[in-house]
Structure formats: structure tokens, C-alpha cells
PDB file of C-alpha atoms in Angstrom:
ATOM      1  CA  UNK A 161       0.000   0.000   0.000  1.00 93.00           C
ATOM      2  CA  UNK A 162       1.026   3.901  -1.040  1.00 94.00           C
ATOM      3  CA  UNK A 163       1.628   5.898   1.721  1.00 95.00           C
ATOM      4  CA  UNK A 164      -1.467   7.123   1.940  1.00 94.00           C
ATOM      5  CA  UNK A 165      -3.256   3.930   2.530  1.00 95.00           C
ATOM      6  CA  UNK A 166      -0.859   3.426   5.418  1.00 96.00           C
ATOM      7  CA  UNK A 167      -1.659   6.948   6.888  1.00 96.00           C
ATOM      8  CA  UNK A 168      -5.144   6.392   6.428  1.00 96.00           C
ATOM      9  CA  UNK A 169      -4.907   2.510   8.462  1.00 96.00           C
ATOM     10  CA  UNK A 170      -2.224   4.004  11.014  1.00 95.00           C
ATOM     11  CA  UNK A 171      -3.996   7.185  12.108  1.00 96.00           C
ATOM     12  CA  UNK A 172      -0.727   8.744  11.377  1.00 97.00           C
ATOM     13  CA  UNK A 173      -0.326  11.681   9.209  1.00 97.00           C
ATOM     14  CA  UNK A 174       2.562  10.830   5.523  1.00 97.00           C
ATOM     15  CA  UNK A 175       4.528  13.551   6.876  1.00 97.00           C
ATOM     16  CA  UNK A 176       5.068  11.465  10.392  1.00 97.00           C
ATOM     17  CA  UNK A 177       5.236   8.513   8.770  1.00 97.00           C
ATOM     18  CA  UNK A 178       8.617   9.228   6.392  1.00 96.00           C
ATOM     19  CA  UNK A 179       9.676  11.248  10.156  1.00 97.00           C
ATOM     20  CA  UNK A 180       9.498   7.909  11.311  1.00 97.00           C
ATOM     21  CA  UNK A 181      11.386   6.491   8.805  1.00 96.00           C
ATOM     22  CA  UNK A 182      14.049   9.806   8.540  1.00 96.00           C
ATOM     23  CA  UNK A 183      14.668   8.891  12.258  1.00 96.00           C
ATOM     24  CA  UNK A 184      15.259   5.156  11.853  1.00 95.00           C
ATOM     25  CA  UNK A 185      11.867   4.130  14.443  1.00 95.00           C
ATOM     26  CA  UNK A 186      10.216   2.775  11.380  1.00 95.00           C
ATOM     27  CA  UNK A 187      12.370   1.183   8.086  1.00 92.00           C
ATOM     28  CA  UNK A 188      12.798   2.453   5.127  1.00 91.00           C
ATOM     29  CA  UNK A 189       9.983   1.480   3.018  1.00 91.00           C
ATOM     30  CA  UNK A 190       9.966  -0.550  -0.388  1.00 90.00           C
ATOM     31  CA  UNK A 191       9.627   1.472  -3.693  1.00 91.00           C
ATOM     32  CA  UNK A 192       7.437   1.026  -6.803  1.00 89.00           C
ATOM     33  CA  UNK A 193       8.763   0.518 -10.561  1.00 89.00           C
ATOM     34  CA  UNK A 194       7.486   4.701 -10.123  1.00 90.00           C
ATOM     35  CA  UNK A 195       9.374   5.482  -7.055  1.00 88.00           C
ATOM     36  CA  UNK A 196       6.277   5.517  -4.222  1.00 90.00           C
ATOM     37  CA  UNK A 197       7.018   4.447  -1.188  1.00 92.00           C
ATOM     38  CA  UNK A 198       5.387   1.088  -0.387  1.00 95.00           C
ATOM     39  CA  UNK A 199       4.010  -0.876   3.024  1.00 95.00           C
ATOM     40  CA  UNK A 200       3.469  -3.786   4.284  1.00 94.00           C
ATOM     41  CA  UNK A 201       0.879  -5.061   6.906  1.00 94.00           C
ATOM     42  CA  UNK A 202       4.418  -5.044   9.123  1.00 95.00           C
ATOM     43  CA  UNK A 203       5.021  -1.742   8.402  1.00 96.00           C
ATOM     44  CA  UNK A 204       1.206  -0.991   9.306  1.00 96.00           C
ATOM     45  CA  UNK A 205       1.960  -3.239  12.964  1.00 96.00           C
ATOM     46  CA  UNK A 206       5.466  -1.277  13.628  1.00 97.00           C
ATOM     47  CA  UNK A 207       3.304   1.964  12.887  1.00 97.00           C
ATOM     48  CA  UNK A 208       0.440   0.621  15.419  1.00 96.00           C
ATOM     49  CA  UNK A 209       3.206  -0.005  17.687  1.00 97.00           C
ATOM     50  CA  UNK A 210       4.773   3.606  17.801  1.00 97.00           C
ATOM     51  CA  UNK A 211       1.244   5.420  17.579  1.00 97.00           C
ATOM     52  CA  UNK A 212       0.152   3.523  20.632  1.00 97.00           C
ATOM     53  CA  UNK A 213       3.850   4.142  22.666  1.00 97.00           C
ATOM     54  CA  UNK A 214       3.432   8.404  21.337  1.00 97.00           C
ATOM     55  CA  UNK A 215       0.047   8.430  22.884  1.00 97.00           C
ATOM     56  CA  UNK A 216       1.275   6.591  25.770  1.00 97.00           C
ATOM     57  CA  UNK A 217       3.517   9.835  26.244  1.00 96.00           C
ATOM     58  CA  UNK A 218       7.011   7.237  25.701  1.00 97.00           C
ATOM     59  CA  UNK A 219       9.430   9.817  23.927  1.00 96.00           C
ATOM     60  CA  UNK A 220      11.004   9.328  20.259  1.00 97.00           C
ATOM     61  CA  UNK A 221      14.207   8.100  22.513  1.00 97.00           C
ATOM     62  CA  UNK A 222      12.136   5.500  24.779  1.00 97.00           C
ATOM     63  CA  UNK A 223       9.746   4.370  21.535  1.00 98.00           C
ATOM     64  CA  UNK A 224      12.952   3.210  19.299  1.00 97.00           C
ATOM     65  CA  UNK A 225      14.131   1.578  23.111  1.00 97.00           C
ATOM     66  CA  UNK A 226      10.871  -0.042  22.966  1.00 97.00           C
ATOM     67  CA  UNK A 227      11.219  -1.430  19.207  1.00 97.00           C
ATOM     68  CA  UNK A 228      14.520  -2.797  20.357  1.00 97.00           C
ATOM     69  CA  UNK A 229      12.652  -4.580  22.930  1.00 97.00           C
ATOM     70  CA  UNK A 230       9.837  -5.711  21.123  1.00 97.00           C
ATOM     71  CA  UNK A 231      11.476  -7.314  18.430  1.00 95.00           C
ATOM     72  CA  UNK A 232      14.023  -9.322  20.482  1.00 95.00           C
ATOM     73  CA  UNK A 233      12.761 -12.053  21.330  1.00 92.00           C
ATOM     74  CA  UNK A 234      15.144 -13.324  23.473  1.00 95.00           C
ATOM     75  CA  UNK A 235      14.480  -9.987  25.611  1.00 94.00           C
ATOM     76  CA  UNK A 236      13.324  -9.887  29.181  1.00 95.00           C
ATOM     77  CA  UNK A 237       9.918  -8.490  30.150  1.00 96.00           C
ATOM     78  CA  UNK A 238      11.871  -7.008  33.102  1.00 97.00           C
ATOM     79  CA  UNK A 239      13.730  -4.887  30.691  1.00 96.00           C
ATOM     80  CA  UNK A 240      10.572  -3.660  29.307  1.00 97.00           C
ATOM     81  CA  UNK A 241       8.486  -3.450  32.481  1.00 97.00           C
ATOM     82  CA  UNK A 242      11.913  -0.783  34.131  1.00 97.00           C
ATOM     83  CA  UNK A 243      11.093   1.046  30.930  1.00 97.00           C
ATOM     84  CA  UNK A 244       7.170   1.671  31.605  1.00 98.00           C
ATOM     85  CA  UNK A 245       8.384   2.525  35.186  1.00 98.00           C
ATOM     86  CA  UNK A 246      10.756   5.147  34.517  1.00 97.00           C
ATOM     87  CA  UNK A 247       8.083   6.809  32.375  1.00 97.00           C
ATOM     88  CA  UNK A 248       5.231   6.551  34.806  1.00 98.00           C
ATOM     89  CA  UNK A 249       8.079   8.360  37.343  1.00 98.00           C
ATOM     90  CA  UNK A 250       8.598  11.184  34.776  1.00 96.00           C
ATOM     91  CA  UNK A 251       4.625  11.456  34.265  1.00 97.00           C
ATOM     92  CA  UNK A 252       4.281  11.260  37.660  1.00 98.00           C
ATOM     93  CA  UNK A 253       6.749  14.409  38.646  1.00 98.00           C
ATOM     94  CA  UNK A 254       4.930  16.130  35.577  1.00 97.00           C
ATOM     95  CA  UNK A 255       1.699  15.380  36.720  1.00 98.00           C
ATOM     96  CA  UNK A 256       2.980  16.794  40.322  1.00 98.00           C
ATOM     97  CA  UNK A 257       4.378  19.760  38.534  1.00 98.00           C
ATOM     98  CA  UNK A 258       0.952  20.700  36.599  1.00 98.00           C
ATOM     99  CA  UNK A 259      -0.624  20.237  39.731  1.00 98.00           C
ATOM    100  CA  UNK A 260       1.030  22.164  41.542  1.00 96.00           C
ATOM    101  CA  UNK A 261       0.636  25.354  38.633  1.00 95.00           C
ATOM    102  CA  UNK A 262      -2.970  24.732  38.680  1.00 97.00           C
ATOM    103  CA  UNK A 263      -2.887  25.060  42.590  1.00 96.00           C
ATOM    104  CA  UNK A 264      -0.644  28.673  42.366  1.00 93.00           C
ATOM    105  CA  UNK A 265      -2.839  29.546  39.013  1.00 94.00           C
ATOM    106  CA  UNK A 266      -6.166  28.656  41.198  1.00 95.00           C
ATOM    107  CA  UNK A 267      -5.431  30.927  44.275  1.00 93.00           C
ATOM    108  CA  UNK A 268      -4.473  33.650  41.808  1.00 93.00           C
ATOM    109  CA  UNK A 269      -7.877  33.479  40.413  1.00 94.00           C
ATOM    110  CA  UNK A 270      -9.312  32.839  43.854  1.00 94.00           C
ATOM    111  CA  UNK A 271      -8.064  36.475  45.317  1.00 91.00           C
ATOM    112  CA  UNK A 272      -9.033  38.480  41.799  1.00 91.00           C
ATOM    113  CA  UNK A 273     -12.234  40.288  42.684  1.00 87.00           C
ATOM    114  CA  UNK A 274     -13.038  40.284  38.973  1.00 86.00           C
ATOM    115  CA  UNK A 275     -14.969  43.372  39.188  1.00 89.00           C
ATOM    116  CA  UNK A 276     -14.991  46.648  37.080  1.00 89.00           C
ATOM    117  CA  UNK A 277     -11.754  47.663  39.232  1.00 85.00           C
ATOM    118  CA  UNK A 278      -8.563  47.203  37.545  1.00 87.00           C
ATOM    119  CA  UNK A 279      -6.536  46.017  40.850  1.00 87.00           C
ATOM    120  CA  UNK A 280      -5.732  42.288  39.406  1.00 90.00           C
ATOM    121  CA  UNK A 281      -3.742  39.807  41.545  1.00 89.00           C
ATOM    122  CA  UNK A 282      -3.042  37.556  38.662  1.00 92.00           C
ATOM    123  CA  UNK A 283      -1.549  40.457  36.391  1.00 92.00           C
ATOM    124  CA  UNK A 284       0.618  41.620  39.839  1.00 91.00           C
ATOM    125  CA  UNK A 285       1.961  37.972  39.823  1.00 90.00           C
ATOM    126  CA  UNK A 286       2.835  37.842  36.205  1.00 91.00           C
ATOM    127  CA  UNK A 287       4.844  41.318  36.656  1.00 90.00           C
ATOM    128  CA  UNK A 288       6.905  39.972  39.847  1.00 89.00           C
ATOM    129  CA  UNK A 289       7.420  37.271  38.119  1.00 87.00           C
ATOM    130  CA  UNK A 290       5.587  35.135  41.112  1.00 76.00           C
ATOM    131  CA  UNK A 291       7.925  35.924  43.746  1.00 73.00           C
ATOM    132  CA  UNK A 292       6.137  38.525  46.005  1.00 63.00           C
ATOM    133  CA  UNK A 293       2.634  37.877  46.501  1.00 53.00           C
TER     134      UNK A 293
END
């Protein structure tokens, strides 16, 4: 299938698709007697696979990690299993992180009087740059 079969089937966009390829996570596709790239229902499982880790949040780095690991079969799920870990600790401390802005972002909005005055705490926060409240 042309590239844009495989975008279609993947949920991917072409452009991501030869990124993919550029960057080595997918390989370098066949070519027609006209040039075209073409796929194979492989290429449409390795493209499952790194739509799935992207919307897991995995990185480009941890996703061609994961490929490794996926297509070694003499790999150990333990190997896999530290990966998911370390990336449930980074969304974790990100998670923490956002939570924490909301929090600050939250009181901001909590002490604005939004009235027809033009005292706002949120703007006086922005200017210090958040460190005098």
C-alpha cells in the first residue's frame, strides 16, 4: 500500500510517517517501478506499535528503546516493564508539577475580585514574576 493507505490505516499523518522512517523508528519502506514508497501489513503493525507508545507519552528516545525490545525475542519483560516505570516516574513528577501550577494559578484566580476595578492579583503575579505575593 502507497503511503497514503498506510496513513489512512495508522492514524498517522505521511509527513510522520517518512519522520518515522528519517529517524530510523520505522524502516525504510519498499519502492514502486514509479518510485512511491510502499508498506506492508508489518510496516502498518510497527506503525500501530509507535502510535500507541506516542500516545502513551514514551518519547522518540524511549519508543525506538521499545522497538529494540519488542522485536528481540530473546528480551526480558523485566527490561521492558523498568522502561514503563521510569516513564510513569517522569509522568508522575509532571503530573505533580501541573498540579502544583494549577494550585498557584487557582489561588491567583481565587483572590481576583473580577470586578470593574482594575486592581488584578493575577496580572501583579505575572509582573513579579511570582515571587512577592
Amino acid at each position: 500500500m502507497n503511503i497514503g493507505q498506510a496513513a489512512k490505516k495508522s492514524g498517522l499523518t505521511p509527513k510522520m510517517i517518512r519522520y518515522y522512517e528519517g529517524i530510523g523508528l520505522l524502516p525504510e519502506a519498499g519502492r514502486s517501478d514509479s518510485g512511491y514508497r510502499q508498506y506492508s501489513s508489518q510496516d502498518l503493525h510497527t506503525l500501530a506499535f509507535i502510535k500507541r507508545s506516542r500516545d502513551l507519552g514514551f518519547s522518540l528516545e524511549e519508543v525506538g528503546r521499545l522497538l529494540e525490545l519488542w522485536q528481540d525475542r530473546q528480551r526480558a519483560s523485566a527490561d521492558v516493564k523498568e522502561l514503563a516505570r521510569d516513564h510513569i516516574d517522569a509522568l508522575n513528577r509532571k503530573i505533580a508539577e501541573l498540579a502544583g501550577l494549577r494550585d498557584t494559578l487557582q489561588e491567583l484566580v481565587d483572590h481576583c475580585q473580577g470586578d470593574h476595578r482594575p486592581d488584578c492579583p493575577i496580572l501583579k503575579d505575572l509582573e513579579s514574576g511570582g515571587c512577592c505575593h
